[in-house]
Amino acid sequence: MTDLVAVARSLFGEGKGLLAADESVHTATTRLASFGIPAGAEMRRQFRELFIGAEGIERYLSGVILFPESLTEKGDDKKPFPKSLATRGILPGVKVDLGLEPIAASPQEFITNGLIGLPERLAEYKKQGAVFSKWRAAFRIDGDTLPSAEAMHENAKRLASYAKEAQTAGLVPILEPEVLYEGTHSRQRSRAAMAQVFQILFSVLDEHAVDCAGMVLKTSMALSGNDSGKRDTPEEVALDTLGSLLEHVPRQIAGVMFLSGGQTPDQATENLAAISGRAKEIDAPWPLTFSYARALQEEALALWKGKEENVSAAREAFLARLAKVSATLSA
Ligand code: 13P
Protein backbone atom coordinates (compact mmCIF):
# COMPACT_ATOMS: atom_id res chain seq x y z
CA MET A 1 0.00 0.00 0.00
CA THR A 2 1.21 3.52 -0.80
CA ASP A 3 2.54 5.41 2.21
CA LEU A 4 0.56 8.60 1.57
CA VAL A 5 2.13 10.47 4.47
CA ALA A 6 5.67 9.73 3.29
CA VAL A 7 4.87 10.73 -0.31
CA ALA A 8 3.12 13.93 0.83
CA ARG A 9 6.06 14.88 3.05
CA SER A 10 8.59 14.19 0.34
CA LEU A 11 7.06 17.03 -1.70
CA PHE A 12 8.59 19.35 0.91
CA GLY A 13 12.26 18.44 0.48
CA GLU A 14 14.82 21.08 1.49
CA GLY A 15 14.69 24.01 -0.95
CA LYS A 16 12.37 22.15 -3.30
CA GLY A 17 8.87 22.86 -4.57
CA LEU A 18 6.50 22.15 -7.42
CA LEU A 19 6.06 23.29 -10.97
CA ALA A 20 2.35 23.43 -11.80
CA ALA A 21 2.43 22.42 -15.47
CA ASP A 22 -1.22 21.39 -15.41
CA GLU A 23 -2.90 24.13 -17.42
CA SER A 24 -6.02 22.75 -19.10
CA VAL A 25 -6.16 22.68 -22.90
CA HIS A 26 -8.15 25.92 -22.80
CA THR A 27 -5.81 27.69 -20.35
CA ALA A 28 -2.67 26.47 -22.14
CA THR A 29 -4.08 27.70 -25.45
CA THR A 30 -4.86 31.15 -24.02
CA ARG A 31 -1.51 31.34 -22.20
CA LEU A 32 0.47 30.44 -25.31
CA ALA A 33 -1.60 32.85 -27.43
CA SER A 34 -0.78 35.67 -25.01
CA PHE A 35 2.89 35.13 -25.95
CA GLY A 36 2.03 34.98 -29.65
CA ILE A 37 2.46 31.21 -29.78
CA PRO A 38 -0.11 29.32 -31.88
CA ALA A 39 -1.34 26.32 -29.94
CA GLY A 40 -2.27 22.82 -30.91
CA ALA A 41 -1.55 19.43 -29.34
CA GLU A 42 2.09 19.34 -30.55
CA MET A 43 2.78 22.92 -29.42
CA ARG A 44 1.33 22.08 -25.99
CA ARG A 45 3.67 19.08 -25.82
CA GLN A 46 6.63 21.31 -26.70
CA PHE A 47 5.45 23.80 -24.05
CA ARG A 48 5.58 21.02 -21.42
CA GLU A 49 8.89 19.74 -22.80
CA LEU A 50 10.43 23.21 -22.51
CA PHE A 51 10.11 22.97 -18.72
CA ILE A 52 10.13 19.24 -17.98
CA GLY A 53 13.05 18.61 -20.31
CA ALA A 54 15.24 21.35 -18.80
CA GLU A 55 18.46 19.93 -17.40
CA GLY A 56 18.97 20.40 -13.66
CA ILE A 57 15.35 21.01 -12.56
CA GLU A 58 15.72 18.22 -10.01
CA ARG A 59 17.83 20.59 -7.89
CA TYR A 60 14.73 22.71 -7.28
CA LEU A 61 11.70 20.54 -7.94
CA SER A 62 10.25 17.78 -5.80
CA GLY A 63 7.24 17.39 -8.07
CA VAL A 64 5.49 18.50 -11.23
CA ILE A 65 1.71 18.67 -11.61
CA LEU A 66 0.67 17.51 -15.06
CA PHE A 67 -2.55 17.84 -17.03
CA PRO A 68 -3.91 14.32 -17.80
CA GLU A 69 -2.93 14.45 -21.50
CA SER A 70 0.73 14.90 -20.45
CA LEU A 71 0.74 11.60 -18.53
CA THR A 72 0.89 9.75 -21.83
CA GLU A 73 2.87 12.27 -23.89
CA LYS A 74 6.57 11.78 -24.46
CA GLY A 75 9.39 14.25 -24.06
CA ASP A 76 12.16 14.70 -26.61
CA ASP A 77 14.02 11.93 -24.74
CA LYS A 78 11.22 9.57 -25.97
CA LYS A 79 10.22 8.78 -22.39
CA PRO A 80 6.68 9.46 -21.17
CA PHE A 81 6.77 12.63 -19.05
CA PRO A 82 6.00 10.82 -15.74
CA LYS A 83 8.88 8.40 -16.35
CA SER A 84 11.27 11.16 -17.36
CA LEU A 85 10.47 13.02 -14.13
CA ALA A 86 10.62 9.95 -11.92
CA THR A 87 14.07 8.94 -13.22
CA ARG A 88 15.32 12.33 -12.01
CA GLY A 89 13.72 11.89 -8.58
CA ILE A 90 10.84 14.29 -9.29
CA LEU A 91 7.36 13.07 -8.33
CA PRO A 92 4.76 13.22 -11.11
CA GLY A 93 1.27 14.37 -10.15
CA VAL A 94 -1.94 15.12 -12.02
CA LYS A 95 -4.75 17.64 -11.97
CA VAL A 96 -7.91 15.58 -11.61
CA ASP A 97 -10.73 18.12 -11.40
CA LEU A 98 -12.57 18.96 -14.61
CA GLY A 99 -12.64 22.71 -14.14
CA LEU A 100 -14.98 25.40 -12.90
CA GLU A 101 -18.64 26.02 -13.63
CA PRO A 102 -20.72 29.06 -12.55
CA ILE A 103 -23.06 28.42 -9.62
CA ALA A 104 -26.67 28.73 -10.83
CA ALA A 105 -27.83 30.73 -7.80
CA SER A 106 -24.70 32.94 -7.75
CA PRO A 107 -23.38 33.11 -11.32
CA GLN A 108 -20.29 35.18 -10.45
CA GLU A 109 -19.03 32.23 -8.39
CA PHE A 110 -17.86 28.76 -9.25
CA ILE A 111 -18.12 25.15 -8.29
CA THR A 112 -15.57 22.62 -9.44
CA ASN A 113 -16.64 19.58 -11.45
CA GLY A 114 -15.07 16.17 -11.71
CA LEU A 115 -16.43 13.80 -9.06
CA ILE A 116 -18.37 11.66 -11.57
CA GLY A 117 -16.11 8.86 -12.77
CA LEU A 118 -13.29 10.07 -10.51
CA PRO A 119 -12.35 6.65 -9.01
CA GLU A 120 -11.89 5.17 -12.50
CA ARG A 121 -9.80 8.14 -13.66
CA LEU A 122 -7.64 8.04 -10.52
CA ALA A 123 -6.93 4.34 -11.07
CA GLU A 124 -5.91 5.08 -14.67
CA TYR A 125 -3.66 8.03 -13.68
CA LYS A 126 -1.98 5.86 -11.07
CA LYS A 127 -1.20 3.24 -13.70
CA GLN A 128 0.23 5.99 -15.87
CA GLY A 129 2.69 6.95 -13.13
CA ALA A 130 1.04 9.71 -11.06
CA VAL A 131 1.70 9.53 -7.31
CA PHE A 132 -0.17 12.64 -6.25
CA SER A 133 -3.11 14.66 -7.52
CA LYS A 134 -4.66 18.12 -7.33
CA TRP A 135 -8.17 19.57 -7.21
CA ARG A 136 -8.74 23.32 -7.53
CA ALA A 137 -11.66 25.35 -6.26
CA ALA A 138 -11.76 29.12 -6.86
CA PHE A 139 -13.43 31.82 -4.76
CA ARG A 140 -14.17 35.33 -5.90
CA ILE A 141 -14.16 38.18 -3.38
CA ASP A 142 -16.80 40.91 -3.79
CA GLY A 143 -17.25 43.29 -0.86
CA ASP A 144 -18.56 41.39 2.14
CA THR A 145 -20.98 39.29 0.09
CA LEU A 146 -18.65 36.97 -1.83
CA PRO A 147 -17.48 34.32 -1.36
CA SER A 148 -20.97 33.16 -0.41
CA ALA A 149 -21.61 30.53 2.22
CA GLU A 150 -23.03 28.29 -0.51
CA ALA A 151 -19.86 28.49 -2.61
CA MET A 152 -17.63 27.76 0.38
CA HIS A 153 -19.72 24.83 1.63
CA GLU A 154 -20.34 23.19 -1.74
CA ASN A 155 -16.69 23.46 -2.78
CA ALA A 156 -15.54 22.18 0.61
CA LYS A 157 -17.78 19.11 0.22
CA ARG A 158 -16.39 18.39 -3.23
CA LEU A 159 -12.81 18.89 -2.06
CA ALA A 160 -13.46 16.45 0.78
CA SER A 161 -15.03 13.83 -1.53
CA TYR A 162 -12.07 14.22 -3.89
CA ALA A 163 -9.56 13.89 -1.03
CA LYS A 164 -11.23 10.68 0.16
CA GLU A 165 -11.26 9.17 -3.33
CA ALA A 166 -7.64 10.14 -3.97
CA GLN A 167 -6.46 8.62 -0.69
CA THR A 168 -8.45 5.45 -1.38
CA ALA A 169 -6.78 5.23 -4.80
CA GLY A 170 -3.33 5.70 -3.19
CA LEU A 171 -2.69 9.17 -4.63
CA VAL A 172 -1.80 12.04 -2.29
CA PRO A 173 -4.43 14.78 -2.61
CA ILE A 174 -3.43 18.43 -2.93
CA LEU A 175 -6.46 20.53 -2.06
CA GLU A 176 -6.33 23.94 -3.70
CA PRO A 177 -8.98 26.39 -2.50
CA GLU A 178 -7.77 29.47 -4.37
CA VAL A 179 -9.05 32.86 -3.19
CA LEU A 180 -8.72 34.92 -6.36
CA TYR A 181 -6.47 37.95 -6.64
CA GLU A 182 -8.87 39.67 -9.09
CA GLY A 183 -10.82 42.55 -7.58
CA THR A 184 -10.61 45.78 -5.63
CA HIS A 185 -10.65 44.21 -2.17
CA SER A 186 -8.15 44.94 0.60
CA ARG A 187 -5.51 42.55 1.85
CA GLN A 188 -7.39 42.31 5.15
CA ARG A 189 -10.51 41.19 3.26
CA SER A 190 -8.44 38.60 1.43
CA ARG A 191 -7.11 37.33 4.75
CA ALA A 192 -10.61 37.12 6.19
CA ALA A 193 -11.96 35.27 3.14
CA MET A 194 -9.07 32.80 3.27
CA ALA A 195 -9.68 32.19 6.98
CA GLN A 196 -13.37 31.55 6.34
CA VAL A 197 -12.64 29.19 3.46
CA PHE A 198 -10.11 27.25 5.60
CA GLN A 199 -12.46 27.08 8.56
CA ILE A 200 -15.28 25.58 6.49
CA LEU A 201 -12.96 23.31 4.52
CA PHE A 202 -11.25 21.76 7.53
CA SER A 203 -14.51 21.25 9.39
CA VAL A 204 -15.96 19.43 6.35
CA LEU A 205 -12.73 17.39 5.97
CA ASP A 206 -13.10 16.38 9.59
CA GLU A 207 -16.73 15.29 9.04
CA HIS A 208 -15.59 13.20 6.05
CA ALA A 209 -12.75 11.68 8.14
CA VAL A 210 -10.07 12.69 5.62
CA ASP A 211 -6.60 11.78 6.89
CA CYS A 212 -4.98 15.20 7.20
CA ALA A 213 -1.46 13.78 7.54
CA GLY A 214 -1.73 12.37 4.03
CA MET A 215 -2.86 15.57 2.32
CA VAL A 216 -1.42 18.91 1.26
CA LEU A 217 -3.04 22.36 1.21
CA LYS A 218 -2.31 24.61 -1.76
CA THR A 219 -3.32 28.20 -1.18
CA SER A 220 -3.15 31.73 -2.46
CA MET A 221 -1.44 34.47 -0.43
CA ALA A 222 -3.34 37.24 1.37
CA LEU A 223 -3.03 40.11 -1.11
CA SER A 224 -4.86 43.33 -1.90
CA GLY A 225 -6.91 42.80 -5.08
CA ASN A 226 -5.09 43.45 -8.35
CA ASP A 227 -7.46 46.38 -9.07
CA SER A 228 -7.19 47.90 -5.59
CA GLY A 229 -4.35 50.23 -6.53
CA LYS A 230 -2.50 48.97 -3.44
CA ARG A 231 0.78 47.08 -3.50
CA ASP A 232 1.37 45.17 -0.26
CA THR A 233 4.83 44.85 1.23
CA PRO A 234 6.12 41.28 1.51
CA GLU A 235 6.04 41.66 5.33
CA GLU A 236 2.34 42.56 5.21
CA VAL A 237 1.62 39.62 2.93
CA ALA A 238 3.53 37.25 5.21
CA LEU A 239 1.78 38.45 8.33
CA ASP A 240 -1.74 38.11 6.92
CA THR A 241 -1.15 34.92 4.95
CA LEU A 242 0.29 33.10 7.95
CA GLY A 243 -2.34 34.69 10.19
CA SER A 244 -5.17 33.13 8.17
CA LEU A 245 -3.43 29.76 7.97
CA LEU A 246 -2.61 29.60 11.68
CA GLU A 247 -6.22 30.25 12.63
CA HIS A 248 -7.75 27.21 10.94
CA VAL A 249 -5.24 24.86 9.34
CA PRO A 250 -4.44 21.84 11.51
CA ARG A 251 -0.82 21.13 12.30
CA GLN A 252 -1.22 17.52 11.15
CA ILE A 253 -1.36 18.24 7.42
CA ALA A 254 1.77 17.30 5.45
CA GLY A 255 2.42 20.88 4.38
CA VAL A 256 1.27 24.07 2.72
CA MET A 257 2.17 25.15 -0.82
CA PHE A 258 1.52 28.48 -2.46
CA LEU A 259 0.25 29.31 -5.94
CA SER A 260 1.40 32.48 -7.66
CA GLY A 261 -2.08 33.57 -8.74
CA GLY A 262 -1.13 36.26 -11.24
CA GLN A 263 1.63 37.94 -9.23
CA THR A 264 4.73 38.86 -11.22
CA PRO A 265 7.66 36.43 -10.86
CA ASP A 266 9.47 38.94 -8.61
CA GLN A 267 6.41 39.54 -6.42
CA ALA A 268 5.79 35.80 -6.02
CA THR A 269 9.46 35.32 -5.10
CA GLU A 270 9.66 38.22 -2.63
CA ASN A 271 6.38 37.36 -0.96
CA LEU A 272 7.37 33.71 -0.56
CA ALA A 273 10.69 34.80 0.95
CA ALA A 274 8.87 36.88 3.56
CA ILE A 275 6.34 34.12 4.30
CA SER A 276 9.07 31.52 4.63
CA GLY A 277 11.21 33.79 6.83
CA ARG A 278 8.35 34.62 9.16
CA ALA A 279 7.21 30.98 9.30
CA LYS A 280 10.66 30.09 10.62
CA GLU A 281 10.61 32.92 13.17
CA ILE A 282 7.28 31.82 14.60
CA ASP A 283 8.03 28.13 14.18
CA ALA A 284 4.96 27.49 12.00
CA PRO A 285 3.68 23.94 12.37
CA TRP A 286 3.85 22.85 8.72
CA PRO A 287 6.56 22.84 6.07
CA LEU A 288 5.96 25.40 3.30
CA THR A 289 6.88 25.51 -0.37
CA PHE A 290 5.88 26.83 -3.79
CA SER A 291 3.68 25.29 -6.45
CA TYR A 292 3.79 27.93 -9.16
CA ALA A 293 2.75 27.94 -12.78
CA ARG A 294 2.84 31.51 -14.12
CA ALA A 295 5.58 32.90 -11.85
CA LEU A 296 7.96 30.13 -12.91
CA GLN A 297 7.06 30.00 -16.59
CA GLU A 298 6.35 33.57 -17.66
CA GLU A 299 9.91 34.79 -18.28
CA ALA A 300 10.80 31.64 -20.18
CA LEU A 301 7.68 31.81 -22.37
CA ALA A 302 8.46 35.42 -23.33
CA LEU A 303 11.87 34.28 -24.60
CA TRP A 304 10.77 31.00 -26.17
CA LYS A 305 8.06 32.30 -28.52
CA GLY A 306 7.44 28.70 -29.63
CA LYS A 307 10.77 28.52 -31.50
CA GLU A 308 13.39 25.78 -31.27
CA GLU A 309 16.27 28.27 -31.50
CA ASN A 310 15.09 29.98 -28.29
CA VAL A 311 14.79 26.84 -26.15
CA SER A 312 18.13 27.14 -24.40
CA ALA A 313 17.71 30.85 -23.53
CA ALA A 314 14.18 30.14 -22.27
CA ARG A 315 15.37 27.22 -20.14
CA GLU A 316 18.14 29.36 -18.71
CA ALA A 317 15.57 31.96 -17.61
CA PHE A 318 13.38 29.21 -16.12
CA LEU A 319 16.27 27.75 -14.13
CA ALA A 320 17.34 31.20 -12.94
CA ARG A 321 13.81 31.86 -11.64
CA LEU A 322 13.64 28.40 -10.06
CA ALA A 323 16.94 29.08 -8.28
CA LYS A 324 15.59 32.39 -6.90
CA VAL A 325 12.31 30.90 -5.74
CA SER A 326 14.01 27.89 -4.21
CA ALA A 327 16.51 30.12 -2.37
CA THR A 328 13.64 31.82 -0.53
CA LEU A 329 13.00 28.55 1.32
CA SER A 330 16.47 28.15 2.73
CA ALA A 331 17.29 31.82 3.37
P1 13P B 1 -0.33 29.95 -10.75
O1 13P B 1 0.94 29.83 -9.98
O2 13P B 1 -0.16 30.50 -12.13
O3 13P B 1 -1.41 30.65 -9.97
O4 13P B 1 -0.88 28.49 -10.99
C1 13P B 1 -0.90 27.58 -9.95
C2 13P B 1 -1.97 26.61 -10.11
O5 13P B 1 -1.76 25.43 -9.94
C3 13P B 1 -3.32 27.09 -10.48
O6 13P B 1 -4.24 26.04 -10.37
XYZ file of C-alpha atoms and ligand atoms in Angstrom:
341
model
C 0.000 0.000 0.000
C 1.212 3.516 -0.797
C 2.539 5.409 2.212
C 0.562 8.601 1.572
C 2.129 10.468 4.472
C 5.670 9.730 3.291
C 4.870 10.732 -0.307
C 3.117 13.926 0.832
C 6.060 14.881 3.054
C 8.590 14.185 0.338
C 7.058 17.032 -1.700
C 8.592 19.348 0.909
C 12.264 18.444 0.482
C 14.818 21.081 1.487
C 14.691 24.015 -0.949
C 12.365 22.153 -3.298
C 8.866 22.858 -4.570
C 6.502 22.151 -7.425
C 6.055 23.291 -10.971
C 2.352 23.428 -11.799
C 2.428 22.415 -15.469
C -1.217 21.386 -15.412
C -2.898 24.126 -17.422
C -6.023 22.745 -19.100
C -6.156 22.682 -22.897
C -8.152 25.919 -22.800
C -5.807 27.688 -20.347
C -2.673 26.472 -22.137
C -4.079 27.700 -25.449
C -4.863 31.146 -24.021
C -1.513 31.345 -22.199
C 0.466 30.444 -25.314
C -1.599 32.850 -27.432
C -0.775 35.671 -25.008
C 2.890 35.130 -25.950
C 2.035 34.981 -29.652
C 2.465 31.206 -29.781
C -0.107 29.323 -31.882
C -1.336 26.324 -29.935
C -2.269 22.816 -30.907
C -1.551 19.430 -29.340
C 2.087 19.341 -30.546
C 2.782 22.917 -29.421
C 1.335 22.080 -25.993
C 3.672 19.077 -25.823
C 6.625 21.313 -26.703
C 5.447 23.799 -24.052
C 5.576 21.016 -21.421
C 8.893 19.737 -22.799
C 10.433 23.207 -22.507
C 10.109 22.970 -18.722
C 10.135 19.237 -17.982
C 13.054 18.608 -20.307
C 15.239 21.345 -18.797
C 18.458 19.930 -17.404
C 18.969 20.401 -13.663
C 15.354 21.006 -12.565
C 15.721 18.225 -10.009
C 17.829 20.586 -7.885
C 14.734 22.712 -7.285
C 11.698 20.545 -7.945
C 10.250 17.775 -5.798
C 7.236 17.393 -8.068
C 5.487 18.495 -11.232
C 1.710 18.667 -11.610
C 0.665 17.508 -15.062
C -2.555 17.837 -17.030
C -3.909 14.323 -17.796
C -2.927 14.448 -21.495
C 0.727 14.900 -20.449
C 0.742 11.601 -18.532
C 0.887 9.750 -21.834
C 2.866 12.270 -23.886
C 6.571 11.783 -24.462
C 9.390 14.253 -24.063
C 12.159 14.703 -26.613
C 14.018 11.933 -24.739
C 11.222 9.570 -25.969
C 10.224 8.779 -22.391
C 6.679 9.459 -21.167
C 6.765 12.627 -19.049
C 6.001 10.824 -15.743
C 8.882 8.404 -16.355
C 11.268 11.161 -17.361
C 10.469 13.022 -14.131
C 10.624 9.946 -11.918
C 14.066 8.941 -13.215
C 15.322 12.329 -12.008
C 13.721 11.887 -8.581
C 10.837 14.292 -9.294
C 7.364 13.074 -8.334
C 4.756 13.218 -11.110
C 1.268 14.368 -10.153
C -1.938 15.115 -12.018
C -4.755 17.638 -11.970
C -7.912 15.585 -11.609
C -10.732 18.118 -11.404
C -12.572 18.959 -14.610
C -12.640 22.711 -14.140
C -14.976 25.401 -12.905
C -18.636 26.022 -13.627
C -20.719 29.062 -12.550
C -23.055 28.419 -9.619
C -26.667 28.732 -10.829
C -27.826 30.731 -7.800
C -24.703 32.941 -7.751
C -23.378 33.114 -11.317
C -20.287 35.179 -10.445
C -19.034 32.229 -8.386
C -17.865 28.758 -9.254
C -18.124 25.148 -8.287
C -15.574 22.616 -9.441
C -16.638 19.584 -11.447
C -15.073 16.167 -11.712
C -16.434 13.803 -9.063
C -18.368 11.664 -11.568
C -16.111 8.865 -12.765
C -13.290 10.065 -10.512
C -12.353 6.647 -9.012
C -11.887 5.173 -12.503
C -9.800 8.142 -13.660
C -7.639 8.042 -10.517
C -6.927 4.340 -11.072
C -5.911 5.079 -14.674
C -3.663 8.028 -13.677
C -1.975 5.865 -11.066
C -1.202 3.235 -13.701
C 0.229 5.994 -15.869
C 2.690 6.954 -13.128
C 1.037 9.707 -11.062
C 1.699 9.533 -7.313
C -0.167 12.643 -6.245
C -3.113 14.664 -7.515
C -4.658 18.123 -7.332
C -8.173 19.567 -7.210
C -8.737 23.322 -7.531
C -11.659 25.354 -6.262
C -11.762 29.123 -6.864
C -13.428 31.825 -4.762
C -14.175 35.330 -5.898
C -14.165 38.183 -3.384
C -16.799 40.910 -3.787
C -17.253 43.286 -0.858
C -18.564 41.394 2.144
C -20.975 39.294 0.089
C -18.646 36.965 -1.834
C -17.479 34.319 -1.361
C -20.965 33.162 -0.407
C -21.608 30.529 2.222
C -23.028 28.286 -0.506
C -19.863 28.486 -2.613
C -17.631 27.762 0.376
C -19.721 24.831 1.629
C -20.337 23.194 -1.742
C -16.692 23.461 -2.781
C -15.544 22.176 0.612
C -17.779 19.111 0.219
C -16.390 18.393 -3.230
C -12.807 18.893 -2.057
C -13.462 16.454 0.776
C -15.026 13.835 -1.534
C -12.070 14.216 -3.887
C -9.561 13.892 -1.028
C -11.229 10.683 0.163
C -11.259 9.171 -3.335
C -7.643 10.140 -3.967
C -6.460 8.623 -0.689
C -8.448 5.453 -1.385
C -6.780 5.235 -4.801
C -3.333 5.696 -3.195
C -2.687 9.171 -4.628
C -1.799 12.037 -2.291
C -4.433 14.777 -2.608
C -3.428 18.428 -2.933
C -6.464 20.532 -2.058
C -6.329 23.942 -3.695
C -8.979 26.388 -2.499
C -7.769 29.473 -4.369
C -9.049 32.857 -3.193
C -8.717 34.917 -6.364
C -6.468 37.952 -6.642
C -8.868 39.673 -9.086
C -10.817 42.547 -7.579
C -10.614 45.775 -5.634
C -10.650 44.210 -2.166
C -8.152 44.944 0.601
C -5.507 42.553 1.853
C -7.391 42.312 5.147
C -10.506 41.194 3.255
C -8.437 38.604 1.429
C -7.111 37.330 4.752
C -10.615 37.124 6.195
C -11.959 35.272 3.138
C -9.070 32.800 3.271
C -9.675 32.193 6.981
C -13.374 31.554 6.335
C -12.637 29.186 3.461
C -10.115 27.250 5.596
C -12.465 27.078 8.563
C -15.277 25.582 6.493
C -12.961 23.314 4.516
C -11.250 21.762 7.535
C -14.507 21.248 9.395
C -15.963 19.427 6.352
C -12.734 17.385 5.969
C -13.096 16.377 9.586
C -16.729 15.291 9.035
C -15.588 13.203 6.053
C -12.750 11.677 8.136
C -10.069 12.692 5.623
C -6.604 11.776 6.889
C -4.976 15.200 7.197
C -1.464 13.777 7.545
C -1.727 12.366 4.025
C -2.860 15.566 2.318
C -1.424 18.914 1.262
C -3.036 22.364 1.214
C -2.306 24.612 -1.762
C -3.325 28.202 -1.176
C -3.149 31.726 -2.459
C -1.437 34.474 -0.434
C -3.342 37.244 1.372
C -3.031 40.113 -1.109
C -4.862 43.329 -1.902
C -6.914 42.795 -5.076
C -5.089 43.451 -8.349
C -7.459 46.378 -9.071
C -7.192 47.899 -5.594
C -4.350 50.234 -6.532
C -2.502 48.973 -3.444
C 0.778 47.084 -3.500
C 1.374 45.175 -0.261
C 4.826 44.852 1.233
C 6.122 41.284 1.509
C 6.039 41.660 5.327
C 2.339 42.557 5.207
C 1.616 39.617 2.930
C 3.535 37.252 5.206
C 1.778 38.449 8.331
C -1.737 38.107 6.919
C -1.145 34.923 4.952
C 0.293 33.104 7.952
C -2.338 34.690 10.191
C -5.175 33.134 8.174
C -3.430 29.762 7.975
C -2.610 29.602 11.679
C -6.222 30.252 12.626
C -7.748 27.207 10.942
C -5.243 24.856 9.338
C -4.437 21.836 11.509
C -0.822 21.133 12.300
C -1.219 17.523 11.152
C -1.359 18.241 7.415
C 1.769 17.298 5.450
C 2.419 20.876 4.375
C 1.266 24.068 2.719
C 2.170 25.149 -0.817
C 1.521 28.480 -2.461
C 0.251 29.305 -5.939
C 1.399 32.481 -7.658
C -2.084 33.566 -8.738
C -1.133 36.264 -11.244
C 1.630 37.942 -9.229
C 4.733 38.858 -11.218
C 7.655 36.435 -10.859
C 9.473 38.936 -8.611
C 6.411 39.536 -6.416
C 5.787 35.799 -6.023
C 9.461 35.324 -5.103
C 9.661 38.217 -2.626
C 6.375 37.355 -0.957
C 7.365 33.709 -0.558
C 10.692 34.795 0.952
C 8.866 36.879 3.564
C 6.340 34.124 4.300
C 9.073 31.522 4.630
C 11.210 33.788 6.834
C 8.353 34.619 9.156
C 7.207 30.979 9.300
C 10.665 30.085 10.623
C 10.608 32.917 13.170
C 7.284 31.824 14.603
C 8.035 28.130 14.178
C 4.964 27.491 11.998
C 3.681 23.935 12.372
C 3.853 22.854 8.716
C 6.557 22.839 6.065
C 5.965 25.397 3.299
C 6.880 25.505 -0.370
C 5.879 26.831 -3.790
C 3.681 25.286 -6.451
C 3.788 27.928 -9.163
C 2.748 27.937 -12.783
C 2.844 31.509 -14.119
C 5.575 32.901 -11.849
C 7.959 30.127 -12.914
C 7.057 30.001 -16.595
C 6.353 33.571 -17.663
C 9.907 34.793 -18.281
C 10.804 31.642 -20.181
C 7.678 31.813 -22.374
C 8.456 35.417 -23.328
C 11.868 34.280 -24.602
C 10.768 31.005 -26.173
C 8.061 32.304 -28.522
C 7.435 28.702 -29.626
C 10.775 28.520 -31.497
C 13.394 25.781 -31.266
C 16.274 28.274 -31.502
C 15.086 29.978 -28.294
C 14.786 26.842 -26.154
C 18.134 27.144 -24.399
C 17.711 30.845 -23.530
C 14.184 30.140 -22.268
C 15.369 27.220 -20.139
C 18.141 29.359 -18.709
C 15.569 31.957 -17.612
C 13.378 29.214 -16.115
C 16.275 27.749 -14.129
C 17.339 31.202 -12.940
C 13.811 31.861 -11.641
C 13.639 28.396 -10.063
C 16.936 29.082 -8.280
C 15.591 32.385 -6.901
C 12.306 30.903 -5.737
C 14.013 27.886 -4.211
C 16.514 30.121 -2.372
C 13.638 31.815 -0.529
C 13.000 28.551 1.323
C 16.466 28.148 2.733
C 17.287 31.823 3.373
P -0.331 29.952 -10.749
O 0.942 29.830 -9.983
O -0.159 30.500 -12.132
O -1.410 30.650 -9.968
O -0.878 28.491 -10.990
C -0.897 27.580 -9.951
C -1.975 26.606 -10.114
O -1.763 25.434 -9.943
C -3.316 27.090 -10.477
O -4.239 26.035 -10.368
